[in-house]
mmCIF file of C-alpha atoms in Angstrom:
data_model
loop_
_atom_site.group_PDB
_atom_site.id
_atom_site.type_symbol
_atom_site.label_atom_id
_atom_site.label_comp_id
_atom_site.label_asym_id
_atom_site.label_seq_id
_atom_site.Cartn_x
_atom_site.Cartn_y
_atom_site.Cartn_z
ATOM 1 C CA MET A 2 -100.603 -70.386 -84.233
ATOM 2 C CA SER A 3 -103.602 -70.705 -86.140
ATOM 3 C CA ASP A 4 -101.988 -70.954 -89.470
ATOM 4 C CA GLY A 5 -100.003 -73.391 -88.157
ATOM 5 C CA ARG A 6 -96.450 -71.469 -88.240
ATOM 6 C CA LEU A 7 -94.212 -71.914 -85.612
ATOM 7 C CA ASN A 8 -93.588 -68.749 -83.414
ATOM 8 C CA LEU A 9 -90.462 -68.641 -81.139
ATOM 9 C CA ALA A 10 -90.233 -65.640 -78.946
ATOM 10 C CA ASP A 11 -89.018 -64.136 -75.695
ATOM 11 C CA PHE A 12 -85.706 -65.727 -75.323
ATOM 12 C CA GLY A 13 -85.060 -63.303 -72.539
ATOM 13 C CA LEU A 14 -88.170 -64.667 -70.392
ATOM 14 C CA SER A 15 -85.254 -66.919 -69.105
ATOM 15 C CA MET A 16 -83.732 -64.032 -67.615
ATOM 16 C CA ILE A 17 -86.924 -62.210 -65.765
ATOM 17 C CA LEU A 18 -87.612 -65.939 -64.225
ATOM 18 C CA SER A 19 -84.130 -66.555 -62.737
ATOM 19 C CA GLU A 20 -84.370 -62.799 -61.446
ATOM 20 C CA ALA A 21 -87.936 -63.982 -59.455
ATOM 21 C CA GLN A 22 -85.588 -67.039 -58.351
ATOM 22 C CA ASN A 23 -88.121 -69.356 -60.121
ATOM 23 C CA SER A 24 -86.891 -73.123 -59.412
ATOM 24 C CA THR A 25 -86.595 -73.524 -63.311
ATOM 25 C CA PHE A 26 -83.123 -72.656 -62.656
ATOM 26 C CA SER A 27 -80.357 -74.698 -60.877
ATOM 27 C CA SER A 28 -77.079 -73.463 -62.102
ATOM 28 C CA CYS A 29 -75.316 -70.853 -61.697
ATOM 29 C CA HIS A 30 -76.104 -69.047 -64.943
ATOM 30 C CA PRO A 31 -79.538 -67.999 -65.172
ATOM 31 C CA GLY A 32 -81.155 -70.086 -68.749
ATOM 32 C CA ASN A 33 -80.294 -72.735 -69.691
ATOM 33 C CA VAL A 34 -77.037 -72.820 -70.926
ATOM 34 C CA GLN A 35 -77.620 -75.649 -73.682
ATOM 35 C CA TRP A 36 -78.905 -72.879 -75.540
ATOM 36 C CA MET A 37 -77.747 -69.541 -74.683
ATOM 37 C CA ALA A 38 -75.121 -68.059 -76.844
ATOM 38 C CA PRO A 39 -71.447 -68.121 -75.584
ATOM 39 C CA GLU A 40 -71.309 -64.602 -75.024
ATOM 40 C CA MET A 41 -73.553 -65.044 -72.349
ATOM 41 C CA LEU A 42 -72.053 -67.853 -70.590
ATOM 42 C CA ALA A 43 -68.775 -65.889 -69.983
ATOM 43 C CA MET A 44 -67.453 -65.055 -66.493
ATOM 44 C CA PRO A 45 -68.325 -61.485 -65.435
ATOM 45 C CA GLU A 46 -65.995 -59.380 -64.317
ATOM 46 C CA GLN A 47 -66.377 -56.952 -61.208
ATOM 47 C CA GLY A 48 -69.896 -57.034 -61.030
ATOM 48 C CA GLU A 49 -70.450 -56.701 -64.365
ATOM 49 C CA VAL A 50 -73.474 -58.658 -66.229
ATOM 50 C CA ALA A 51 -73.758 -60.310 -70.108
ATOM 51 C CA ILE A 52 -76.790 -58.002 -70.885
ATOM 52 C CA PRO A 53 -78.862 -60.318 -73.745
ATOM 53 C CA THR A 54 -78.972 -59.264 -77.373
ATOM 54 C CA LYS A 55 -80.972 -59.863 -80.276
ATOM 55 C CA ALA A 56 -77.126 -61.504 -81.664
ATOM 56 C CA ALA A 57 -77.577 -63.949 -78.988
ATOM 57 C CA ASP A 58 -81.297 -64.735 -79.416
ATOM 58 C CA VAL A 59 -80.184 -65.212 -82.882
ATOM 59 C CA TYR A 60 -78.075 -67.717 -81.644
ATOM 60 C CA SER A 61 -80.313 -69.388 -79.016
ATOM 61 C CA TYR A 62 -83.155 -69.594 -82.231
ATOM 62 C CA ALA A 63 -80.658 -71.315 -84.181
ATOM 63 C CA CYS A 64 -79.419 -73.863 -81.185
ATOM 64 C CA ILE A 65 -83.544 -74.931 -81.952
ATOM 65 C CA MET A 66 -84.011 -74.917 -85.255
ATOM 66 C CA LEU A 67 -80.404 -77.666 -85.449
ATOM 67 C CA GLN A 68 -81.928 -79.848 -82.476
ATOM 68 C CA VAL A 69 -85.694 -79.929 -84.537
ATOM 69 C CA PHE A 70 -83.198 -80.677 -87.575
ATOM 70 C CA CYS A 71 -80.892 -82.942 -85.855
ATOM 71 C CA GLY A 72 -83.217 -84.834 -83.332
ATOM 72 C CA GLY A 73 -81.116 -83.996 -80.576
ATOM 73 C CA THR A 74 -80.020 -81.052 -78.236
ATOM 74 C CA PRO A 75 -77.204 -79.101 -78.005
ATOM 75 C CA TYR A 76 -74.159 -80.572 -75.938
ATOM 76 C CA LEU A 77 -76.615 -83.548 -75.791
ATOM 77 C CA ARG A 78 -73.897 -86.193 -73.761
ATOM 78 C CA LEU A 79 -73.733 -83.245 -70.724
ATOM 79 C CA THR A 80 -76.224 -82.953 -68.737
ATOM 80 C CA GLN A 81 -74.645 -80.678 -66.430
ATOM 81 C CA ALA A 82 -74.366 -76.435 -66.097
ATOM 82 C CA ASN A 83 -70.671 -76.741 -65.656
ATOM 83 C CA HIS A 84 -70.123 -79.289 -68.197
ATOM 84 C CA VAL A 85 -71.885 -77.538 -70.712
ATOM 85 C CA VAL A 86 -69.758 -74.577 -69.743
ATOM 86 C CA ALA A 87 -66.730 -75.998 -70.232
ATOM 87 C CA ALA A 88 -67.354 -77.476 -73.019
ATOM 88 C CA ARG A 89 -67.955 -74.100 -74.638
ATOM 89 C CA MET A 90 -65.013 -72.650 -73.143
ATOM 90 C CA ALA A 91 -63.011 -75.503 -74.787
ATOM 91 C CA GLY A 92 -64.690 -74.532 -78.102
ATOM 92 C CA THR A 93 -66.853 -77.954 -78.764
ATOM 93 C CA GLU A 94 -69.352 -77.239 -81.043
ATOM 94 C CA PRO A 95 -73.220 -77.656 -79.416
ATOM 95 C CA PHE A 96 -73.967 -80.273 -82.661
ATOM 96 C CA ARG A 97 -71.350 -82.625 -83.741
ATOM 97 C CA GLN A 98 -73.775 -84.989 -86.093
ATOM 98 C CA PHE A 99 -75.822 -83.759 -89.084
ATOM 99 C CA THR A 100 -78.164 -86.480 -90.621
ATOM 100 C CA ASP A 101 -81.297 -86.004 -92.773
ATOM 101 C CA ILE A 102 -80.558 -82.046 -93.084
ATOM 102 C CA GLU A 103 -80.255 -80.112 -96.253
ATOM 103 C CA ASP A 104 -77.269 -77.685 -97.135
ATOM 104 C CA VAL A 105 -79.098 -74.968 -97.131
ATOM 105 C CA HIS A 106 -80.349 -75.150 -93.778
ATOM 106 C CA LYS A 107 -77.287 -76.450 -92.140
ATOM 107 C CA GLU A 108 -75.240 -74.063 -93.407
ATOM 108 C CA TYR A 109 -77.378 -71.454 -92.643
ATOM 109 C CA SER A 110 -77.740 -72.309 -88.661
ATOM 110 C CA LEU A 111 -74.494 -72.919 -88.442
ATOM 111 C CA LYS A 112 -73.632 -69.345 -89.189
ATOM 112 C CA CYS A 113 -76.457 -68.582 -86.655
ATOM 113 C CA VAL A 114 -74.859 -70.623 -83.729
ATOM 114 C CA SER A 115 -71.500 -68.795 -84.595
ATOM 115 C CA VAL A 116 -69.018 -68.045 -81.661
ATOM 116 C CA ARG A 117 -68.997 -64.401 -83.029
ATOM 117 C CA SER A 118 -72.437 -63.065 -82.345
ATOM 118 C CA ARG A 119 -71.028 -59.833 -84.933
ATOM 119 C CA ASP A 120 -70.693 -62.542 -87.102
ATOM 120 C CA ARG A 121 -74.421 -63.889 -87.103
ATOM 121 C CA PRO A 122 -76.850 -62.964 -89.301
ATOM 122 C CA VAL A 123 -79.659 -60.510 -87.630
ATOM 123 C CA ALA A 124 -82.842 -61.161 -86.936
ATOM 124 C CA SER A 125 -84.258 -59.651 -90.223
ATOM 125 C CA ALA A 126 -81.904 -61.672 -91.722
ATOM 126 C CA VAL A 127 -82.751 -64.913 -90.347
ATOM 127 C CA VAL A 128 -86.936 -64.344 -90.626
ATOM 128 C CA LYS A 129 -86.562 -63.776 -94.243
ATOM 129 C CA GLN A 130 -84.339 -67.227 -94.452
ATOM 130 C CA SER A 131 -86.847 -68.844 -92.799
ATOM 131 C CA ASN A 132 -89.910 -67.124 -94.883
ATOM 132 C CA ASN A 133 -88.156 -68.041 -98.019
ATOM 133 C CA ASN A 134 -87.912 -72.306 -96.616
ATOM 134 C CA THR A 135 -90.800 -72.626 -95.821
ATOM 135 C CA MET A 136 -92.143 -71.278 -99.509
ATOM 136 C CA ASN A 137 -90.272 -73.374 -101.042
#
């Protein structure tokens, strides 16, 4: 953006690209599982498909913010999608170490990557928190 502010949007675009059989996707899950909310990785039963939600977008946004803060991707040491899915199912957190990150950023980001979608802040609260942090 011309004002120097970062804007992230369209996490759902990965679903569209996957359905169009874009070669970006090489796993059985559309999108990139490292940044995908746990509920999006649930194995569908009887043909049901996980539907992207705002809570899932909050999770993905927080993964990106933690990646910026921590300097590494979620599940950094796992290179295959099936290993990330297995780690998620085993309850492994996407980030293990936090260095040089203020407690306020760490705590809020960790709320956003909660395994339970209902425990995550709503998108408008994330925007407000982000705006408050950039003004300080």
